[in-house]
Short mmCIF file of N, CA and C in Angstrom, two decimals:
data_model
loop_
_atom_site.label_atom_id
_atom_site.label_comp_id
_atom_site.label_asym_id
_atom_site.label_seq_id
_atom_site.Cartn_x
_atom_site.Cartn_y
_atom_site.Cartn_z
N MET A 1 -63.02 50.99 25.72
CA MET A 1 -63.50 50.39 24.35
C MET A 1 -62.75 50.41 22.82
N SER A 2 -62.85 51.78 22.75
CA SER A 2 -62.51 52.13 21.74
C SER A 2 -60.95 50.88 21.11
N GLY A 3 -60.24 51.06 21.89
CA GLY A 3 -58.97 50.16 22.31
C GLY A 3 -59.37 48.92 21.72
N LEU A 4 -59.69 48.55 22.67
CA LEU A 4 -60.87 46.94 22.07
C LEU A 4 -61.34 47.13 20.82
N VAL A 5 -62.06 46.71 19.62
CA VAL A 5 -61.89 47.66 18.38
C VAL A 5 -61.01 48.01 17.66
N SER A 6 -60.24 47.66 18.46
CA SER A 6 -58.76 48.31 17.69
C SER A 6 -57.97 47.72 17.86
N ILE A 7 -57.38 46.58 18.71
CA ILE A 7 -57.18 45.24 19.11
C ILE A 7 -57.65 43.88 18.44
N THR A 8 -58.79 44.34 17.81
CA THR A 8 -59.82 43.06 17.29
C THR A 8 -60.07 44.12 16.05
N ALA A 9 -59.94 44.58 15.68
CA ALA A 9 -59.95 45.07 14.42
C ALA A 9 -58.14 44.41 13.37
N ARG A 10 -57.26 44.96 14.45
CA ARG A 10 -55.96 44.35 14.02
C ARG A 10 -55.83 42.73 14.36
N CYS A 11 -56.12 42.53 14.90
CA CYS A 11 -56.45 40.90 14.83
C CYS A 11 -57.06 40.39 14.03
N CYS A 12 -58.46 40.77 13.54
CA CYS A 12 -58.53 40.48 12.35
C CYS A 12 -58.47 40.21 10.89
N LYS A 13 -57.37 41.86 10.78
CA LYS A 13 -56.94 41.85 9.88
C LYS A 13 -55.49 40.65 9.56
N CYS A 14 -54.84 40.70 10.91
CA CYS A 14 -53.87 40.01 11.15
C CYS A 14 -54.01 37.67 10.72
N ASN A 15 -55.27 37.91 11.45
CA ASN A 15 -55.95 36.32 11.26
C ASN A 15 -56.39 36.18 9.76
N LYS A 16 -57.04 37.57 9.11
CA LYS A 16 -57.30 37.93 7.89
C LYS A 16 -56.34 37.04 6.85
N SER A 17 -55.00 38.04 7.20
CA SER A 17 -54.16 37.64 6.04
C SER A 17 -53.69 36.82 6.16
N ILE A 18 -52.81 35.74 7.64
CA ILE A 18 -52.82 34.60 8.18
C ILE A 18 -54.09 33.49 6.90
N LEU A 19 -55.04 33.91 6.78
CA LEU A 19 -56.19 32.91 6.50
C LEU A 19 -55.76 33.46 4.67
N ASN A 20 -55.53 34.67 4.08
CA ASN A 20 -55.80 34.60 2.53
C ASN A 20 -54.53 33.64 2.94
N TYR A 21 -53.27 34.14 2.91
CA TYR A 21 -51.41 33.52 2.95
C TYR A 21 -51.45 31.91 3.13
N SER A 22 -52.73 31.17 3.63
CA SER A 22 -52.80 29.90 4.18
C SER A 22 -53.65 29.00 2.94
N ILE A 23 -54.73 30.42 2.50
CA ILE A 23 -55.75 29.65 1.59
C ILE A 23 -54.77 29.35 0.25
N SER A 24 -53.84 30.84 -0.08
CA SER A 24 -53.16 31.02 -1.50
C SER A 24 -52.04 29.69 -1.62
N ILE A 25 -51.08 29.19 -0.24
CA ILE A 25 -50.47 28.38 -0.21
C ILE A 25 -51.40 26.78 -0.75
N LEU A 26 -52.52 26.49 0.06
CA LEU A 26 -53.64 25.43 -0.21
C LEU A 26 -53.59 25.61 -1.65
N LEU A 27 -53.93 26.81 -2.29
CA LEU A 27 -54.03 27.06 -3.61
C LEU A 27 -53.40 27.00 -4.70
N SER A 28 -51.85 27.09 -3.94
CA SER A 28 -50.32 26.28 -4.70
C SER A 28 -50.41 25.52 -4.58
N LEU A 29 -50.67 24.26 -3.91
CA LEU A 29 -50.72 22.70 -3.86
C LEU A 29 -51.54 21.79 -4.38
N GLN A 30 -52.86 22.24 -3.97
CA GLN A 30 -53.70 22.11 -5.54
C GLN A 30 -53.16 22.45 -7.12
N GLN A 31 -53.35 23.72 -7.32
CA GLN A 31 -52.24 23.69 -8.65
C GLN A 31 -50.71 22.33 -8.99
N ASN A 32 -50.50 22.47 -7.75
CA ASN A 32 -49.25 21.37 -8.61
C ASN A 32 -49.76 20.65 -8.45
N MET A 33 -50.42 19.74 -7.24
CA MET A 33 -51.19 18.11 -7.66
C MET A 33 -51.79 17.68 -8.37
N ASN A 34 -53.17 19.06 -8.97
CA ASN A 34 -54.22 19.16 -10.17
C ASN A 34 -52.90 18.98 -11.44
N GLU A 35 -51.93 19.33 -11.42
CA GLU A 35 -51.01 20.00 -12.48
C GLU A 35 -49.54 18.17 -12.86
N GLU A 36 -49.47 18.00 -11.54
CA GLU A 36 -49.10 16.37 -11.91
C GLU A 36 -49.73 16.01 -12.14
N PHE A 37 -51.44 15.53 -11.61
CA PHE A 37 -52.25 14.55 -12.12
C PHE A 37 -52.61 14.87 -13.81
N ILE A 38 -52.99 15.99 -13.86
CA ILE A 38 -52.48 16.04 -15.57
C ILE A 38 -52.00 15.56 -15.80
N MET A 39 -50.69 15.92 -15.60
CA MET A 39 -49.15 15.60 -16.73
C MET A 39 -49.49 13.56 -16.69
N ASP A 40 -49.58 13.20 -15.78
CA ASP A 40 -50.27 11.80 -15.32
C ASP A 40 -51.44 11.10 -16.83
N GLU A 41 -52.25 11.77 -16.05
CA GLU A 41 -53.30 11.88 -17.77
C GLU A 41 -53.72 11.65 -18.97
N ILE A 42 -52.38 12.67 -19.12
CA ILE A 42 -52.70 13.21 -20.66
C ILE A 42 -52.52 12.06 -21.35
N LEU A 43 -51.44 11.29 -21.38
CA LEU A 43 -51.59 10.30 -22.22
C LEU A 43 -52.20 9.14 -22.39
N ARG A 44 -53.19 8.91 -21.02
CA ARG A 44 -54.13 8.28 -20.58
C ARG A 44 -55.12 8.41 -21.94
N GLU A 45 -55.66 9.69 -21.75
CA GLU A 45 -56.54 10.45 -22.60
C GLU A 45 -56.24 10.32 -24.16
N ILE A 46 -55.43 10.54 -24.40
CA ILE A 46 -55.11 10.70 -25.94
C ILE A 46 -55.01 8.90 -26.11
N GLY A 47 -54.46 7.90 -25.46
CA GLY A 47 -54.86 6.75 -25.48
C GLY A 47 -56.31 5.79 -25.93
N MET A 48 -57.04 6.55 -24.95
CA MET A 48 -58.49 6.50 -24.77
C MET A 48 -59.12 6.78 -25.89
N ILE A 49 -59.12 8.34 -26.36
CA ILE A 49 -59.51 8.87 -27.41
C ILE A 49 -59.20 7.62 -29.18
N ALA A 50 -57.80 7.33 -28.69
CA ALA A 50 -57.28 7.13 -29.68
C ALA A 50 -58.16 5.67 -29.80
N ARG A 51 -57.98 4.84 -28.74
CA ARG A 51 -58.36 3.48 -28.75
C ARG A 51 -59.91 3.67 -29.05
N ALA A 52 -60.50 5.12 -28.76
CA ALA A 52 -62.21 4.42 -29.05
C ALA A 52 -62.23 5.30 -30.57
N LEU A 53 -62.17 6.13 -31.30
CA LEU A 53 -62.29 6.00 -32.37
C LEU A 53 -61.82 4.84 -33.77
N ASP A 54 -60.80 4.32 -32.65
CA ASP A 54 -60.08 2.91 -33.47
C ASP A 54 -60.39 2.07 -33.83
N SER A 55 -61.79 1.69 -32.48
CA SER A 55 -62.92 0.88 -32.00
C SER A 55 -63.91 1.74 -32.90
N ILE A 56 -64.63 2.21 -33.44
CA ILE A 56 -65.41 2.67 -33.84
C ILE A 56 -64.89 2.39 -35.90
N SER A 57 -64.13 2.72 -36.34
CA SER A 57 -63.74 2.44 -37.46
C SER A 57 -63.33 0.85 -37.74
N ASN A 58 -63.48 0.25 -36.71
CA ASN A 58 -63.27 -1.16 -37.16
C ASN A 58 -64.48 -1.74 -37.33
N ILE A 59 -65.65 -1.01 -35.69
CA ILE A 59 -66.91 -1.55 -36.57
C ILE A 59 -67.44 -1.25 -38.04
N GLU A 60 -67.00 0.08 -38.07
CA GLU A 60 -67.85 0.58 -39.06
C GLU A 60 -67.33 0.29 -40.48
N PHE A 61 -65.89 0.18 -40.60
CA PHE A 61 -65.27 -0.28 -42.12
C PHE A 61 -65.50 -1.88 -42.09
N LYS A 62 -66.11 -2.42 -41.10
CA LYS A 62 -66.21 -4.55 -41.00
C LYS A 62 -67.06 -4.10 -42.48
N GLU A 63 -67.90 -3.81 -42.66
CA GLU A 63 -68.60 -4.14 -44.09
C GLU A 63 -67.81 -3.90 -45.40
N TYR A 64 -66.38 -2.93 -45.74
CA TYR A 64 -65.88 -3.18 -47.10
C TYR A 64 -65.14 -3.74 -46.81
N ASP A 65 -64.84 -5.00 -45.26
CA ASP A 65 -64.21 -5.98 -45.63
C ASP A 65 -62.84 -5.13 -45.28
N LEU A 66 -62.60 -4.25 -44.59
CA LEU A 66 -61.04 -3.68 -44.06
C LEU A 66 -61.97 -4.67 -42.16
N THR A 67 -60.67 -4.85 -42.11
CA THR A 67 -60.27 -5.59 -40.14
C THR A 67 -59.55 -4.58 -39.85
N LYS A 68 -58.84 -4.90 -38.55
CA LYS A 68 -58.55 -4.03 -37.55
C LYS A 68 -56.97 -3.33 -38.12
N GLY A 69 -57.27 -1.93 -38.27
CA GLY A 69 -56.37 -1.10 -38.46
C GLY A 69 -56.02 -0.73 -40.52
N GLN A 70 -56.29 -1.85 -40.78
CA GLN A 70 -55.89 -1.65 -42.42
C GLN A 70 -56.39 -0.33 -42.87
N TYR A 71 -57.55 0.13 -42.37
CA TYR A 71 -57.93 1.50 -43.34
C TYR A 71 -56.52 2.07 -42.92
N LEU A 72 -56.05 2.74 -42.17
CA LEU A 72 -55.00 3.71 -41.65
C LEU A 72 -53.34 3.08 -42.61
N TYR A 73 -53.48 2.35 -43.10
CA TYR A 73 -52.72 1.84 -43.98
C TYR A 73 -53.41 1.96 -45.38
N LEU A 74 -54.65 1.83 -45.65
CA LEU A 74 -55.27 1.66 -47.16
C LEU A 74 -55.17 3.69 -47.37
N VAL A 75 -55.24 4.62 -46.70
CA VAL A 75 -55.96 5.91 -46.19
C VAL A 75 -54.60 6.35 -47.43
N ARG A 76 -53.49 6.07 -46.05
CA ARG A 76 -51.99 6.32 -46.51
C ARG A 76 -51.28 6.30 -47.73
N ILE A 77 -51.91 4.77 -48.56
CA ILE A 77 -51.26 4.32 -49.66
C ILE A 77 -52.26 4.74 -50.89
N CYS A 78 -53.42 5.16 -50.91
CA CYS A 78 -54.06 6.15 -51.79
C CYS A 78 -53.55 7.21 -51.32
N GLU A 79 -53.69 8.61 -50.61
CA GLU A 79 -52.82 9.74 -50.04
C GLU A 79 -51.56 9.76 -50.84
N ASN A 80 -50.70 8.70 -51.10
CA ASN A 80 -49.28 9.04 -51.65
C ASN A 80 -48.38 7.46 -52.00
N PRO A 81 -49.71 7.09 -53.26
CA PRO A 81 -49.91 6.07 -54.26
C PRO A 81 -48.13 5.66 -55.14
N GLY A 82 -47.55 4.64 -54.53
CA GLY A 82 -46.12 4.39 -54.90
C GLY A 82 -45.59 4.82 -53.63
N ILE A 83 -46.00 4.29 -52.64
CA ILE A 83 -45.07 4.60 -51.58
C ILE A 83 -44.54 3.33 -51.14
N ILE A 84 -43.46 3.29 -50.18
CA ILE A 84 -42.89 1.82 -50.36
C ILE A 84 -43.35 1.21 -49.06
N GLN A 85 -43.41 -0.27 -48.40
CA GLN A 85 -43.91 -0.33 -47.42
C GLN A 85 -42.91 0.27 -46.17
N GLU A 86 -41.07 -0.10 -45.93
CA GLU A 86 -40.68 0.73 -44.84
C GLU A 86 -41.29 2.29 -44.93
N LYS A 87 -41.55 3.14 -45.42
CA LYS A 87 -42.34 4.94 -45.51
C LYS A 87 -43.14 4.62 -45.18
N LEU A 88 -43.89 3.56 -45.47
CA LEU A 88 -45.57 3.41 -45.02
C LEU A 88 -45.73 2.55 -43.56
N ALA A 89 -44.93 2.44 -42.90
CA ALA A 89 -44.56 1.79 -42.21
C ALA A 89 -44.37 2.79 -40.69
N GLU A 90 -43.67 3.68 -41.10
CA GLU A 90 -43.21 4.49 -40.79
C GLU A 90 -43.89 5.72 -40.32
N MET A 91 -44.56 5.91 -41.24
CA MET A 91 -45.78 6.84 -41.68
C MET A 91 -46.46 6.25 -40.11
N VAL A 92 -47.18 5.11 -40.86
CA VAL A 92 -48.34 4.99 -39.30
C VAL A 92 -48.02 4.18 -38.14
N LYS A 93 -46.27 4.33 -38.03
CA LYS A 93 -45.76 4.08 -36.50
C LYS A 93 -45.49 3.19 -35.79
N VAL A 94 -45.46 1.97 -36.99
CA VAL A 94 -45.54 0.74 -36.63
C VAL A 94 -43.98 0.11 -37.24
N ASP A 95 -43.84 -1.29 -36.57
CA ASP A 95 -42.85 -2.26 -37.60
C ASP A 95 -43.21 -2.83 -38.42
N ARG A 96 -41.71 -3.14 -39.40
CA ARG A 96 -42.12 -3.33 -40.92
C ARG A 96 -42.96 -4.81 -40.33
N THR A 97 -42.37 -5.81 -39.73
CA THR A 97 -43.68 -6.90 -39.59
C THR A 97 -44.75 -6.81 -39.92
N THR A 98 -45.55 -5.84 -38.96
CA THR A 98 -46.79 -5.17 -38.79
C THR A 98 -47.29 -4.84 -39.75
N ALA A 99 -46.52 -3.74 -40.19
CA ALA A 99 -46.61 -3.52 -41.69
C ALA A 99 -46.92 -4.35 -42.83
N ALA A 100 -46.96 -5.43 -42.91
CA ALA A 100 -46.07 -6.57 -44.25
C ALA A 100 -47.51 -7.12 -43.47
N ARG A 101 -47.73 -7.32 -42.50
CA ARG A 101 -48.60 -8.42 -42.71
C ARG A 101 -50.18 -7.45 -42.50
N ALA A 102 -50.72 -5.98 -42.44
CA ALA A 102 -51.86 -5.38 -42.75
C ALA A 102 -51.79 -5.21 -44.38
N ILE A 103 -50.12 -5.37 -44.68
CA ILE A 103 -50.34 -4.98 -46.83
C ILE A 103 -51.19 -6.04 -47.10
N GLN A 104 -50.10 -6.82 -46.84
CA GLN A 104 -50.76 -8.67 -47.50
C GLN A 104 -51.84 -9.01 -47.09
N LYS A 105 -52.79 -8.78 -46.38
CA LYS A 105 -54.09 -8.59 -45.95
C LYS A 105 -54.75 -7.63 -47.31
N LEU A 106 -54.04 -6.37 -47.10
CA LEU A 106 -54.82 -5.36 -48.01
C LEU A 106 -54.86 -6.08 -49.30
N GLU A 107 -54.08 -6.86 -50.08
CA GLU A 107 -53.14 -6.87 -50.62
C GLU A 107 -54.49 -7.97 -50.90
N MET A 108 -54.74 -8.84 -50.57
CA MET A 108 -54.92 -10.51 -50.51
C MET A 108 -57.12 -9.78 -50.96
N ASN A 109 -57.33 -8.75 -50.69
CA ASN A 109 -58.84 -8.57 -50.51
C ASN A 109 -58.89 -7.45 -51.45
N GLY A 110 -57.88 -6.85 -52.17
CA GLY A 110 -57.83 -6.55 -53.70
C GLY A 110 -58.08 -5.14 -53.39
N PHE A 111 -57.68 -4.48 -52.21
CA PHE A 111 -57.63 -2.91 -51.96
C PHE A 111 -56.60 -2.63 -52.65
N ILE A 112 -55.27 -3.11 -52.44
CA ILE A 112 -54.12 -2.32 -52.79
C ILE A 112 -53.28 -3.49 -53.57
N GLU A 113 -52.13 -3.12 -54.73
CA GLU A 113 -51.51 -4.00 -55.29
C GLU A 113 -49.62 -3.67 -55.27
N LYS A 114 -49.54 -4.23 -55.46
CA LYS A 114 -47.96 -3.45 -55.56
C LYS A 114 -47.55 -4.11 -57.01
N LYS A 115 -46.19 -3.24 -57.13
CA LYS A 115 -45.86 -3.21 -58.15
C LYS A 115 -44.22 -2.33 -58.55
N ASP A 116 -43.02 -3.36 -59.68
CA ASP A 116 -42.18 -3.39 -59.25
C ASP A 116 -41.74 -1.67 -59.40
N ASP A 117 -40.81 -1.25 -58.94
CA ASP A 117 -40.23 0.22 -59.04
C ASP A 117 -39.04 0.05 -59.96
N SER A 118 -39.64 0.95 -61.19
CA SER A 118 -39.06 1.09 -62.41
C SER A 118 -37.25 0.91 -62.51
N GLN A 119 -37.02 1.36 -61.49
CA GLN A 119 -36.24 1.72 -61.20
C GLN A 119 -34.92 0.22 -60.53
N ASN A 120 -35.71 0.22 -60.04
CA ASN A 120 -34.65 -1.04 -58.90
C ASN A 120 -36.15 -2.40 -58.61
N LYS A 121 -36.26 -3.53 -59.53
CA LYS A 121 -36.84 -4.73 -59.29
C LYS A 121 -37.35 -4.95 -57.43
N LYS A 122 -36.25 -4.66 -56.87
CA LYS A 122 -36.28 -5.01 -55.40
C LYS A 122 -37.19 -4.51 -54.45
N ILE A 123 -37.28 -3.25 -55.04
CA ILE A 123 -38.25 -2.36 -54.21
C ILE A 123 -40.30 -2.37 -54.58
N LYS A 124 -40.77 -3.04 -53.90
CA LYS A 124 -42.34 -2.84 -54.63
C LYS A 124 -42.87 -1.47 -54.18
N ARG A 125 -43.62 -1.25 -54.89
CA ARG A 125 -44.43 -0.16 -54.70
C ARG A 125 -45.47 0.07 -54.36
N LEU A 126 -47.07 0.14 -53.57
CA LEU A 126 -47.54 0.08 -53.38
C LEU A 126 -48.80 0.87 -53.92
N PHE A 127 -49.25 0.58 -54.67
CA PHE A 127 -50.94 1.64 -55.54
C PHE A 127 -52.40 0.85 -55.16
N PRO A 128 -53.57 1.99 -54.94
CA PRO A 128 -54.68 1.73 -54.48
C PRO A 128 -55.43 0.53 -55.71
N THR A 129 -56.09 -0.35 -55.61
CA THR A 129 -56.84 -0.63 -57.23
C THR A 129 -58.34 0.12 -56.18
N VAL A 130 -58.95 -0.30 -58.23
CA VAL A 130 -60.09 0.32 -58.06
C VAL A 130 -61.08 0.34 -56.98
N LYS A 131 -60.60 -0.79 -56.12
CA LYS A 131 -61.70 -1.47 -55.32
C LYS A 131 -61.15 -0.40 -53.61
N GLY A 132 -60.15 -0.29 -53.95
CA GLY A 132 -59.33 0.66 -52.84
C GLY A 132 -59.79 2.36 -53.32
N GLU A 133 -59.48 2.62 -54.27
CA GLU A 133 -60.12 4.44 -54.86
C GLU A 133 -61.66 4.46 -54.56
N GLN A 134 -62.32 3.15 -54.52
CA GLN A 134 -63.69 3.38 -53.84
C GLN A 134 -64.29 3.13 -52.66
N VAL A 135 -63.48 2.98 -51.96
CA VAL A 135 -63.44 2.94 -50.39
C VAL A 135 -62.94 4.50 -49.72
N TYR A 136 -62.14 4.91 -50.09
CA TYR A 136 -61.42 5.75 -49.76
C TYR A 136 -62.93 6.89 -49.34
N PRO A 137 -63.18 7.27 -49.90
CA PRO A 137 -64.25 8.60 -49.66
C PRO A 137 -64.41 7.95 -48.79
N PHE A 138 -65.06 6.88 -48.24
CA PHE A 138 -66.07 6.67 -47.12
C PHE A 138 -65.37 6.86 -45.88
N ILE A 139 -63.78 6.23 -46.18
CA ILE A 139 -63.31 6.40 -44.74
C ILE A 139 -63.15 7.93 -44.68
N LYS A 140 -62.54 9.19 -45.42
CA LYS A 140 -61.83 10.45 -45.60
C LYS A 140 -63.18 10.92 -44.57
N ARG A 141 -65.15 10.06 -45.41
CA ARG A 141 -65.78 11.12 -44.74
C ARG A 141 -65.98 10.67 -43.28
N GLU A 142 -65.84 9.48 -42.80
CA GLU A 142 -65.64 9.39 -41.93
C GLU A 142 -64.88 9.44 -40.89
N HIS A 143 -63.36 10.09 -41.53
CA HIS A 143 -62.62 10.09 -40.41
C HIS A 143 -62.45 11.91 -40.56
N GLU A 144 -63.32 12.11 -41.83
CA GLU A 144 -63.86 14.07 -41.16
C GLU A 144 -65.17 14.14 -40.52
N HIS A 145 -66.12 12.82 -40.36
CA HIS A 145 -66.40 13.10 -38.93
C HIS A 145 -66.90 13.26 -37.70
N SER A 146 -65.82 12.01 -37.91
CA SER A 146 -64.73 11.41 -36.50
C SER A 146 -64.03 13.10 -35.65
N ASN A 147 -63.41 13.83 -36.72
CA ASN A 147 -62.45 14.79 -36.41
C ASN A 147 -64.09 15.95 -36.09
N SER A 148 -65.01 16.12 -36.94
CA SER A 148 -65.68 17.49 -36.17
C SER A 148 -66.26 17.00 -34.65
N VAL A 149 -66.38 15.69 -34.69
CA VAL A 149 -66.99 15.03 -33.18
C VAL A 149 -66.31 15.32 -32.30
N ALA A 150 -64.97 14.73 -32.38
CA ALA A 150 -63.93 15.61 -31.79
C ALA A 150 -64.10 16.53 -31.14
N LEU A 151 -63.61 17.57 -31.92
CA LEU A 151 -63.63 19.16 -31.61
C LEU A 151 -64.48 19.55 -31.04
N TYR A 152 -65.65 19.13 -31.24
CA TYR A 152 -66.89 20.03 -31.13
C TYR A 152 -66.77 20.88 -29.99
N GLY A 153 -67.67 22.20 -30.22
CA GLY A 153 -67.20 23.09 -29.07
C GLY A 153 -66.14 23.76 -28.33
N LEU A 154 -65.09 23.53 -29.49
CA LEU A 154 -64.03 24.09 -29.34
C LEU A 154 -63.74 25.06 -30.46
N SER A 155 -63.21 26.42 -29.92
CA SER A 155 -62.60 27.62 -30.65
C SER A 155 -61.67 26.65 -32.35
N GLU A 156 -61.51 27.84 -33.70
CA GLU A 156 -60.66 27.56 -34.46
C GLU A 156 -59.44 27.48 -33.63
N SER A 157 -58.87 29.05 -32.42
CA SER A 157 -57.94 29.00 -32.05
C SER A 157 -57.91 27.75 -31.29
N GLU A 158 -58.69 27.07 -30.78
CA GLU A 158 -58.52 26.09 -29.48
C GLU A 158 -58.24 25.18 -30.21
N SER A 159 -58.44 24.87 -31.50
CA SER A 159 -57.93 23.98 -32.26
C SER A 159 -56.80 23.80 -32.76
N GLU A 160 -56.76 24.52 -33.55
CA GLU A 160 -54.71 24.86 -33.90
C GLU A 160 -53.91 24.51 -32.49
N THR A 161 -54.64 25.29 -31.50
CA THR A 161 -53.23 24.81 -30.16
C THR A 161 -53.71 23.39 -29.85
N VAL A 162 -54.51 22.74 -30.27
CA VAL A 162 -54.63 21.06 -29.21
C VAL A 162 -53.58 20.69 -30.42
N PHE A 163 -53.80 21.18 -31.77
CA PHE A 163 -53.33 20.68 -33.02
C PHE A 163 -51.55 20.87 -32.94
N ALA A 164 -51.09 21.82 -32.31
CA ALA A 164 -50.03 22.12 -32.40
C ALA A 164 -49.06 21.93 -31.29
N LEU A 165 -49.96 21.11 -29.85
CA LEU A 165 -49.09 20.91 -29.01
C LEU A 165 -49.32 19.23 -29.50
N LEU A 166 -50.31 17.94 -29.97
CA LEU A 166 -50.19 17.24 -29.75
C LEU A 166 -48.76 16.84 -31.12
N GLN A 167 -49.06 18.09 -31.54
CA GLN A 167 -47.63 17.64 -32.74
C GLN A 167 -46.21 17.57 -32.07
N ARG A 168 -46.10 18.75 -31.31
CA ARG A 168 -45.01 18.58 -30.30
C ARG A 168 -44.51 17.41 -29.61
N ILE A 169 -45.94 17.01 -28.77
CA ILE A 169 -45.62 15.70 -28.41
C ILE A 169 -45.57 14.70 -28.71
N ARG A 170 -46.02 14.29 -30.44
CA ARG A 170 -45.13 13.48 -31.50
C ARG A 170 -44.19 13.58 -31.25
N LYS A 171 -44.39 14.11 -31.75
CA LYS A 171 -42.46 14.51 -32.25
C LYS A 171 -40.86 14.37 -31.08
N ASN A 172 -41.52 14.33 -29.80
CA ASN A 172 -41.37 14.22 -28.48
C ASN A 172 -41.29 12.66 -28.82
N VAL A 173 -42.15 11.70 -28.85
CA VAL A 173 -42.03 10.52 -28.22
C VAL A 173 -41.38 9.86 -29.74
N GLU A 174 -41.85 10.45 -30.95
CA GLU A 174 -40.66 9.37 -31.77
C GLU A 174 -39.44 9.17 -31.75
N LYS A 175 -39.06 10.90 -31.13
CA LYS A 175 -37.46 10.32 -30.46
C LYS A 175 -37.29 8.84 -29.44
N ASP A 176 -38.70 9.10 -29.22
CA ASP A 176 -37.95 7.40 -28.15
C ASP A 176 -38.56 6.05 -29.27
N TRP A 177 -39.09 6.28 -29.96
CA TRP A 177 -40.04 5.86 -30.40
C TRP A 177 -38.73 5.31 -31.56
N GLU A 178 -38.11 6.09 -32.23
CA GLU A 178 -36.81 6.01 -33.19
C GLU A 178 -35.45 4.61 -32.50
N LEU A 179 -35.34 5.58 -31.01
CA LEU A 179 -34.20 4.87 -30.40
C LEU A 179 -34.65 3.11 -29.78
N VAL A 180 -36.22 3.17 -29.60
CA VAL A 180 -36.54 1.69 -29.24
C VAL A 180 -35.96 1.20 -31.17
N LYS A 181 -36.79 1.54 -31.57
CA LYS A 181 -36.74 0.55 -33.18
C LYS A 181 -35.47 -0.18 -32.77
N LYS A 182 -34.62 0.52 -33.02
CA LYS A 182 -33.41 0.80 -33.43
C LYS A 182 -33.10 -0.40 -32.24
N GLY A 183 -33.28 -0.52 -31.16
CA GLY A 183 -32.93 -1.80 -30.28
C GLY A 183 -31.97 -1.50 -29.04
N ASN A 184 -32.14 0.05 -28.98
CA ASN A 184 -32.25 0.70 -27.64
C ASN A 184 -32.99 0.55 -26.51
N LYS A 185 -32.70 0.91 -25.38
CA LYS A 185 -33.03 1.10 -24.23
C LYS A 185 -33.39 2.81 -23.33
N ARG A 186 -34.81 2.63 -22.91
CA ARG A 186 -34.92 4.17 -22.84
C ARG A 186 -34.43 4.37 -21.12
N ASN A 187 -34.09 5.20 -20.55
CA ASN A 187 -33.46 5.50 -19.33
C ASN A 187 -34.98 5.89 -18.41
N TYR A 188 -35.76 5.32 -17.50
CA TYR A 188 -36.42 5.99 -17.20
C TYR A 188 -36.67 4.90 -15.43
#
């Protein structure tokens, strides 16, 4: 009888190690599938977050006569008085035509003004008006609130990690953005 128990114990150990090996393979496959799924979903998540926050801002800023995305330009102009249109377009990551339309609307609605550059009259510098400077603190408060909502529950260390990773992602994407902006095509 003890021989049968011994054989059964060895078979159980054998089956247990086969089972453990099978489980480790399945977990590894699942991890690989999860990693692939996560890789596919990262930009979707970033896009959903950006669209949700943009939508909220557009609704909340409507009372100030700031329409679709204009607050982005106004904030950059308030933070960088005297900025030129080309640099602003680069900061916001849009083409010059899109920036020109937004700047024109901001100017027509009295949020910003263009002034000639002191050295080159062809260059127009952008400055916030009194109206633009009055709206700026509200936009900043909304931005700070959105940050605190978005980062709720994350430790300071986790927030720093997210920030560092997003900066790396942005720098990777900027390379393609520069390439395509110049009329080139990406290889994929």
